[in-house]
Amino acid sequence: MKALTIENVHKVYGDREAVKGLNFDIEEGEVFGLIGPNGAGKTTTLRMICTLLSLTSGDIKVCGHSVTTEPEEVRKIISYLPEDAGAYKDLTGRAYLKFMAAFFADGKECEKMVEEAIVHSKLGDRIDSKVSTYSKGMTRRLLISRALMSSPKLAVMDEITSGLDVMSAYEIREIVKGLTKKGVTVLISSHNMFEVESLCDRVAMINHGNLVLCGTPDELKEKFDAKNLEEVFVKAVKE
């Protein structure tokens, strides 16, 4: 079974078509990259996948469940970390995780979920400090731990290292690399082509709401006679 299948998806806002008949799928256990210039339709696509926006036509299935007819089932097996996600700054990291875990479980199951999230966050003693005292990297690690605490089948992450320093970005990428070993399929969207090339098994690019390329980084570099994925991106946009 595919982790994600997008079938002839359209999204129309008034007289503007933001997504125009999109088709691609993601295998279970993949790290898949979705790239494209600003305004290409990436965020709209991610929000439709996560049931935050309705489709105008077509269908999206997450592990066989349709976002249109089975949105509640999709929400049980998916997590979404948008670029601008934040945590409650007046709470400690531990209190924030407890608050969020209560939406998914209670009792001992909730406690176990929180403890596992704390381990994944790698915040050490700082887990009991207020989120307002965290660096951007620490906050991002906390948010990723929150996104994974429900053991999602598909984790959707937008600009996971945006604004982070080199060490923090490296640590976040290492966390993402380890997710597939835990049975999580990962969909990331990023403008950082180095990040996409180093993390992703396959990459799809959207431009003006259309899918313009899809393949492994090596396949795409060969197709466009490019040295790296950044060069692929530039050449594809110009076509």
PDB file of C-alpha atoms in Angstrom, residues 10-207:
ATOM      1  CA  HIS A  10      -7.442  20.404  -8.359  1.00  0.00           C
ATOM      2  CA  LYS A  11      -7.860  23.335  -5.994  1.00  0.00           C
ATOM      3  CA  VAL A  12      -9.652  26.484  -7.129  1.00  0.00           C
ATOM      4  CA  TYR A  13      -9.899  29.766  -5.230  1.00  0.00           C
ATOM      5  CA  GLY A  14     -12.520  31.953  -6.913  1.00  0.00           C
ATOM      6  CA  ASP A  15     -11.257  32.364 -10.475  1.00  0.00           C
ATOM      7  CA  ARG A  16      -7.714  31.173  -9.688  1.00  0.00           C
ATOM      8  CA  GLU A  17      -6.669  27.540  -9.987  1.00  0.00           C
ATOM      9  CA  ALA A  18      -3.873  26.997  -7.452  1.00  0.00           C
ATOM     10  CA  VAL A  19      -3.392  23.266  -8.090  1.00  0.00           C
ATOM     11  CA  LYS A  20      -4.004  21.856 -11.564  1.00  0.00           C
ATOM     12  CA  GLY A  21      -4.516  18.111 -11.798  1.00  0.00           C
ATOM     13  CA  LEU A  22      -1.720  16.963  -9.522  1.00  0.00           C
ATOM     14  CA  ASN A  23      -0.667  13.291  -9.580  1.00  0.00           C
ATOM     15  CA  PHE A  24       2.085  11.582  -7.573  1.00  0.00           C
ATOM     16  CA  ASP A  25       2.502   8.989  -4.848  1.00  0.00           C
ATOM     17  CA  ILE A  26       4.842   8.191  -1.966  1.00  0.00           C
ATOM     18  CA  GLU A  27       6.010   4.734  -0.973  1.00  0.00           C
ATOM     19  CA  GLU A  28       5.911   3.596   2.645  1.00  0.00           C
ATOM     20  CA  GLY A  29       9.214   4.351   4.379  1.00  0.00           C
ATOM     21  CA  GLU A  30      10.321   7.068   1.963  1.00  0.00           C
ATOM     22  CA  VAL A  31      11.553  10.543   2.727  1.00  0.00           C
ATOM     23  CA  PHE A  32       9.907  12.492  -0.094  1.00  0.00           C
ATOM     24  CA  GLY A  33      10.634  16.108  -0.979  1.00  0.00           C
ATOM     25  CA  LEU A  34       8.120  18.569  -2.419  1.00  0.00           C
ATOM     26  CA  ILE A  35       9.785  21.629  -3.907  1.00  0.00           C
ATOM     27  CA  GLY A  36       8.885  24.622  -6.045  1.00  0.00           C
ATOM     28  CA  PRO A  37       9.081  28.423  -6.189  1.00  0.00           C
ATOM     29  CA  ASN A  38       6.937  30.657  -3.978  1.00  0.00           C
ATOM     30  CA  GLY A  39       3.288  30.560  -5.008  1.00  0.00           C
ATOM     31  CA  ALA A  40       3.689  27.237  -6.836  1.00  0.00           C
ATOM     32  CA  GLY A  41       0.975  25.453  -4.824  1.00  0.00           C
ATOM     33  CA  LYS A  42       3.139  23.557  -2.322  1.00  0.00           C
ATOM     34  CA  THR A  43       1.517  24.802   0.880  1.00  0.00           C
ATOM     35  CA  THR A  44      -1.966  24.375  -0.597  1.00  0.00           C
ATOM     36  CA  THR A  45      -1.070  20.777  -1.467  1.00  0.00           C
ATOM     37  CA  LEU A  46       0.285  20.063   2.023  1.00  0.00           C
ATOM     38  CA  ARG A  47      -2.851  21.479   3.635  1.00  0.00           C
ATOM     39  CA  MET A  48      -5.102  19.375   1.424  1.00  0.00           C
ATOM     40  CA  ILE A  49      -3.103  16.274   2.353  1.00  0.00           C
ATOM     41  CA  CYS A  50      -3.538  17.131   6.039  1.00  0.00           C
ATOM     42  CA  THR A  51      -7.325  17.705   5.656  1.00  0.00           C
ATOM     43  CA  LEU A  52      -6.991  21.422   6.466  1.00  0.00           C
ATOM     44  CA  LEU A  53      -8.264  22.433   3.015  1.00  0.00           C
ATOM     45  CA  SER A  54     -10.948  20.755   0.936  1.00  0.00           C
ATOM     46  CA  LEU A  55     -10.245  19.554  -2.600  1.00  0.00           C
ATOM     47  CA  THR A  56     -12.100  21.063  -5.547  1.00  0.00           C
ATOM     48  CA  SER A  57     -11.819  17.731  -7.373  1.00  0.00           C
ATOM     49  CA  GLY A  58      -9.741  14.575  -7.425  1.00  0.00           C
ATOM     50  CA  ASP A  59      -8.722  12.576  -4.360  1.00  0.00           C
ATOM     51  CA  ILE A  60      -5.890  12.154  -1.881  1.00  0.00           C
ATOM     52  CA  LYS A  61      -5.404   8.906   0.026  1.00  0.00           C
ATOM     53  CA  VAL A  62      -3.195   8.434   3.075  1.00  0.00           C
ATOM     54  CA  CYS A  63      -2.489   4.725   3.632  1.00  0.00           C
ATOM     55  CA  GLY A  64      -5.634   3.981   1.631  1.00  0.00           C
ATOM     56  CA  HIS A  65      -7.893   6.437   3.484  1.00  0.00           C
ATOM     57  CA  SER A  66      -9.460   9.258   1.454  1.00  0.00           C
ATOM     58  CA  VAL A  67      -9.109  12.782   2.840  1.00  0.00           C
ATOM     59  CA  THR A  68     -12.519  13.537   1.314  1.00  0.00           C
ATOM     60  CA  THR A  69     -14.598  10.641   2.638  1.00  0.00           C
ATOM     61  CA  GLU A  70     -12.514   9.535   5.647  1.00  0.00           C
ATOM     62  CA  PRO A  71     -10.878  12.683   7.058  1.00  0.00           C
ATOM     63  CA  GLU A  72     -11.081  11.480  10.662  1.00  0.00           C
ATOM     64  CA  GLU A  73      -9.210   8.274   9.784  1.00  0.00           C
ATOM     65  CA  VAL A  74      -6.543  10.312   7.995  1.00  0.00           C
ATOM     66  CA  ARG A  75      -6.077  12.591  11.015  1.00  0.00           C
ATOM     67  CA  LYS A  76      -5.402   9.558  13.219  1.00  0.00           C
ATOM     68  CA  ILE A  77      -2.375   8.520  11.160  1.00  0.00           C
ATOM     69  CA  ILE A  78      -0.885  11.829  10.024  1.00  0.00           C
ATOM     70  CA  SER A  79       1.025  14.681  11.655  1.00  0.00           C
ATOM     71  CA  TYR A  80       1.709  18.146  10.253  1.00  0.00           C
ATOM     72  CA  LEU A  81       4.443  20.568  11.249  1.00  0.00           C
ATOM     73  CA  PRO A  82       4.017  23.870   9.376  1.00  0.00           C
ATOM     74  CA  GLU A  83       6.888  26.318   8.978  1.00  0.00           C
ATOM     75  CA  ASP A  84       5.323  28.849  11.344  1.00  0.00           C
ATOM     76  CA  ALA A  85       4.363  26.339  14.060  1.00  0.00           C
ATOM     77  CA  GLY A  86       4.880  27.504  17.616  1.00  0.00           C
ATOM     78  CA  ALA A  87       4.599  26.184  21.161  1.00  0.00           C
ATOM     79  CA  TYR A  88       3.000  27.807  24.206  1.00  0.00           C
ATOM     80  CA  LYS A  89       5.856  29.958  25.504  1.00  0.00           C
ATOM     81  CA  ASP A  90       4.634  30.213  29.098  1.00  0.00           C
ATOM     82  CA  LEU A  91       4.697  26.412  29.480  1.00  0.00           C
ATOM     83  CA  THR A  92       7.769  24.298  30.101  1.00  0.00           C
ATOM     84  CA  GLY A  93       8.682  21.868  27.357  1.00  0.00           C
ATOM     85  CA  ARG A  94       7.417  18.988  29.498  1.00  0.00           C
ATOM     86  CA  ALA A  95       4.108  20.726  30.249  1.00  0.00           C
ATOM     87  CA  TYR A  96       3.623  21.503  26.559  1.00  0.00           C
ATOM     88  CA  LEU A  97       4.146  17.861  25.595  1.00  0.00           C
ATOM     89  CA  LYS A  98       1.743  16.717  28.338  1.00  0.00           C
ATOM     90  CA  PHE A  99      -0.881  19.163  27.110  1.00  0.00           C
ATOM     91  CA  MET A 100      -0.559  17.953  23.516  1.00  0.00           C
ATOM     92  CA  ALA A 101      -0.401  14.253  24.452  1.00  0.00           C
ATOM     93  CA  ALA A 102      -3.746  14.552  26.234  1.00  0.00           C
ATOM     94  CA  PHE A 103      -5.409  14.944  22.813  1.00  0.00           C
ATOM     95  CA  PHE A 104      -4.238  11.446  21.843  1.00  0.00           C
ATOM     96  CA  ALA A 105      -4.227   9.352  25.021  1.00  0.00           C
ATOM     97  CA  ASP A 106      -4.746   9.331  28.773  1.00  0.00           C
ATOM     98  CA  GLY A 107      -3.364   7.621  31.866  1.00  0.00           C
ATOM     99  CA  LYS A 108      -0.222   5.523  31.497  1.00  0.00           C
ATOM    100  CA  GLU A 109      -0.384   5.621  27.709  1.00  0.00           C
ATOM    101  CA  CYS A 110      -0.247   9.413  27.830  1.00  0.00           C
ATOM    102  CA  GLU A 111       2.691   9.337  30.269  1.00  0.00           C
ATOM    103  CA  LYS A 112       4.588   6.897  28.023  1.00  0.00           C
ATOM    104  CA  MET A 113       3.933   9.111  25.008  1.00  0.00           C
ATOM    105  CA  VAL A 114       5.346  12.146  26.828  1.00  0.00           C
ATOM    106  CA  GLU A 115       8.453  10.329  28.071  1.00  0.00           C
ATOM    107  CA  GLU A 116       9.248   9.046  24.580  1.00  0.00           C
ATOM    108  CA  ALA A 117       8.776  12.544  23.152  1.00  0.00           C
ATOM    109  CA  ILE A 118      11.159  13.948  25.781  1.00  0.00           C
ATOM    110  CA  VAL A 119      13.822  11.428  24.765  1.00  0.00           C
ATOM    111  CA  HIS A 120      13.370  12.299  21.075  1.00  0.00           C
ATOM    112  CA  SER A 121      13.611  16.029  21.785  1.00  0.00           C
ATOM    113  CA  LYS A 122      17.151  15.672  23.218  1.00  0.00           C
ATOM    114  CA  LEU A 123      16.524  18.728  25.391  1.00  0.00           C
ATOM    115  CA  GLY A 124      17.914  17.179  28.567  1.00  0.00           C
ATOM    116  CA  ASP A 125      17.286  19.235  31.711  1.00  0.00           C
ATOM    117  CA  ARG A 126      15.985  22.108  29.575  1.00  0.00           C
ATOM    118  CA  ILE A 127      12.736  20.171  29.090  1.00  0.00           C
ATOM    119  CA  ASP A 128      11.682  21.730  32.407  1.00  0.00           C
ATOM    120  CA  SER A 129      12.514  25.271  31.311  1.00  0.00           C
ATOM    121  CA  LYS A 130       9.904  27.554  29.782  1.00  0.00           C
ATOM    122  CA  VAL A 131       9.635  27.430  26.015  1.00  0.00           C
ATOM    123  CA  SER A 132      10.164  31.205  25.992  1.00  0.00           C
ATOM    124  CA  THR A 133      13.813  30.562  26.969  1.00  0.00           C
ATOM    125  CA  TYR A 134      14.469  28.118  24.097  1.00  0.00           C
ATOM    126  CA  SER A 135      16.533  28.837  21.005  1.00  0.00           C
ATOM    127  CA  LYS A 136      14.926  28.309  17.593  1.00  0.00           C
ATOM    128  CA  GLY A 137      16.657  24.945  17.299  1.00  0.00           C
ATOM    129  CA  MET A 138      15.427  23.784  20.701  1.00  0.00           C
ATOM    130  CA  THR A 139      11.882  24.872  19.909  1.00  0.00           C
ATOM    131  CA  ARG A 140      11.994  23.048  16.584  1.00  0.00           C
ATOM    132  CA  ARG A 141      13.186  19.840  18.272  1.00  0.00           C
ATOM    133  CA  LEU A 142      10.330  20.137  20.766  1.00  0.00           C
ATOM    134  CA  LEU A 143       7.810  20.634  17.951  1.00  0.00           C
ATOM    135  CA  ILE A 144       9.123  17.666  15.969  1.00  0.00           C
ATOM    136  CA  SER A 145       8.846  15.525  19.101  1.00  0.00           C
ATOM    137  CA  ARG A 146       5.255  16.723  19.492  1.00  0.00           C
ATOM    138  CA  ALA A 147       4.506  15.911  15.850  1.00  0.00           C
ATOM    139  CA  LEU A 148       5.841  12.375  16.265  1.00  0.00           C
ATOM    140  CA  MET A 149       4.376  11.517  19.665  1.00  0.00           C
ATOM    141  CA  SER A 150       1.216  10.065  18.119  1.00  0.00           C
ATOM    142  CA  SER A 151       3.297   7.581  16.051  1.00  0.00           C
ATOM    143  CA  PRO A 152       2.010   8.863  12.679  1.00  0.00           C
ATOM    144  CA  LYS A 153       2.194   6.776   9.528  1.00  0.00           C
ATOM    145  CA  LEU A 154       2.911   9.963   7.556  1.00  0.00           C
ATOM    146  CA  ALA A 155       4.735  13.013   8.918  1.00  0.00           C
ATOM    147  CA  VAL A 156       4.341  16.185   6.836  1.00  0.00           C
ATOM    148  CA  MET A 157       6.952  18.852   7.605  1.00  0.00           C
ATOM    149  CA  ASP A 158       7.290  22.287   6.022  1.00  0.00           C
ATOM    150  CA  GLU A 159      10.677  24.108   6.046  1.00  0.00           C
ATOM    151  CA  ILE A 160      11.960  22.035   8.964  1.00  0.00           C
ATOM    152  CA  THR A 161      15.243  23.951   9.403  1.00  0.00           C
ATOM    153  CA  SER A 162      14.188  27.440   8.343  1.00  0.00           C
ATOM    154  CA  GLY A 163      16.099  30.095  10.309  1.00  0.00           C
ATOM    155  CA  LEU A 164      18.268  27.601  12.202  1.00  0.00           C
ATOM    156  CA  ASP A 165      22.039  27.725  12.625  1.00  0.00           C
ATOM    157  CA  VAL A 166      24.248  25.044  11.090  1.00  0.00           C
ATOM    158  CA  MET A 167      24.438  22.784  14.160  1.00  0.00           C
ATOM    159  CA  SER A 168      20.694  22.987  14.880  1.00  0.00           C
ATOM    160  CA  ALA A 169      19.838  22.277  11.230  1.00  0.00           C
ATOM    161  CA  TYR A 170      22.184  19.273  11.241  1.00  0.00           C
ATOM    162  CA  GLU A 171      20.553  17.876  14.395  1.00  0.00           C
ATOM    163  CA  ILE A 172      17.063  18.256  12.907  1.00  0.00           C
ATOM    164  CA  ARG A 173      18.098  16.512   9.690  1.00  0.00           C
ATOM    165  CA  GLU A 174      19.552  13.627  11.704  1.00  0.00           C
ATOM    166  CA  ILE A 175      16.205  13.249  13.500  1.00  0.00           C
ATOM    167  CA  VAL A 176      14.359  13.138  10.164  1.00  0.00           C
ATOM    168  CA  LYS A 177      16.787  10.529   8.771  1.00  0.00           C
ATOM    169  CA  GLY A 178      15.983   8.267  11.712  1.00  0.00           C
ATOM    170  CA  LEU A 179      12.224   8.474  11.338  1.00  0.00           C
ATOM    171  CA  THR A 180      11.885   5.871   8.586  1.00  0.00           C
ATOM    172  CA  LYS A 181      13.571   3.319  10.882  1.00  0.00           C
ATOM    173  CA  LYS A 182      10.604   3.848  13.195  1.00  0.00           C
ATOM    174  CA  GLY A 183       8.118   3.113  10.403  1.00  0.00           C
ATOM    175  CA  VAL A 184       7.301   6.756   9.614  1.00  0.00           C
ATOM    176  CA  THR A 185       6.993   7.978   6.029  1.00  0.00           C
ATOM    177  CA  VAL A 186       8.134  11.599   5.717  1.00  0.00           C
ATOM    178  CA  LEU A 187       7.015  14.331   3.326  1.00  0.00           C
ATOM    179  CA  ILE A 188       9.099  17.496   3.563  1.00  0.00           C
ATOM    180  CA  SER A 189       8.775  20.789   1.726  1.00  0.00           C
ATOM    181  CA  SER A 190      11.811  23.047   1.647  1.00  0.00           C
ATOM    182  CA  HIS A 191      13.572  25.790  -0.275  1.00  0.00           C
ATOM    183  CA  ASN A 192      16.906  24.404   0.928  1.00  0.00           C
ATOM    184  CA  MET A 193      18.028  22.256  -2.000  1.00  0.00           C
ATOM    185  CA  PHE A 194      21.054  20.899  -0.116  1.00  0.00           C
ATOM    186  CA  GLU A 195      18.684  19.673   2.565  1.00  0.00           C
ATOM    187  CA  VAL A 196      16.295  18.092   0.064  1.00  0.00           C
ATOM    188  CA  GLU A 197      19.105  16.394  -1.852  1.00  0.00           C
ATOM    189  CA  SER A 198      20.726  14.999   1.299  1.00  0.00           C
ATOM    190  CA  LEU A 199      17.482  13.789   2.915  1.00  0.00           C
ATOM    191  CA  CYS A 200      15.088  12.688   0.197  1.00  0.00           C
ATOM    192  CA  ASP A 201      14.750   9.368  -1.602  1.00  0.00           C
ATOM    193  CA  ARG A 202      12.614  11.047  -4.270  1.00  0.00           C
ATOM    194  CA  VAL A 203      11.634  14.611  -5.114  1.00  0.00           C
ATOM    195  CA  ALA A 204       8.655  16.203  -6.860  1.00  0.00           C
ATOM    196  CA  MET A 205       8.530  19.783  -8.078  1.00  0.00           C
ATOM    197  CA  ILE A 206       5.415  21.898  -8.513  1.00  0.00           C
ATOM    198  CA  ASN A 207       5.320  25.091 -10.574  1.00  0.00           C
TER     199      ASN A 207
END
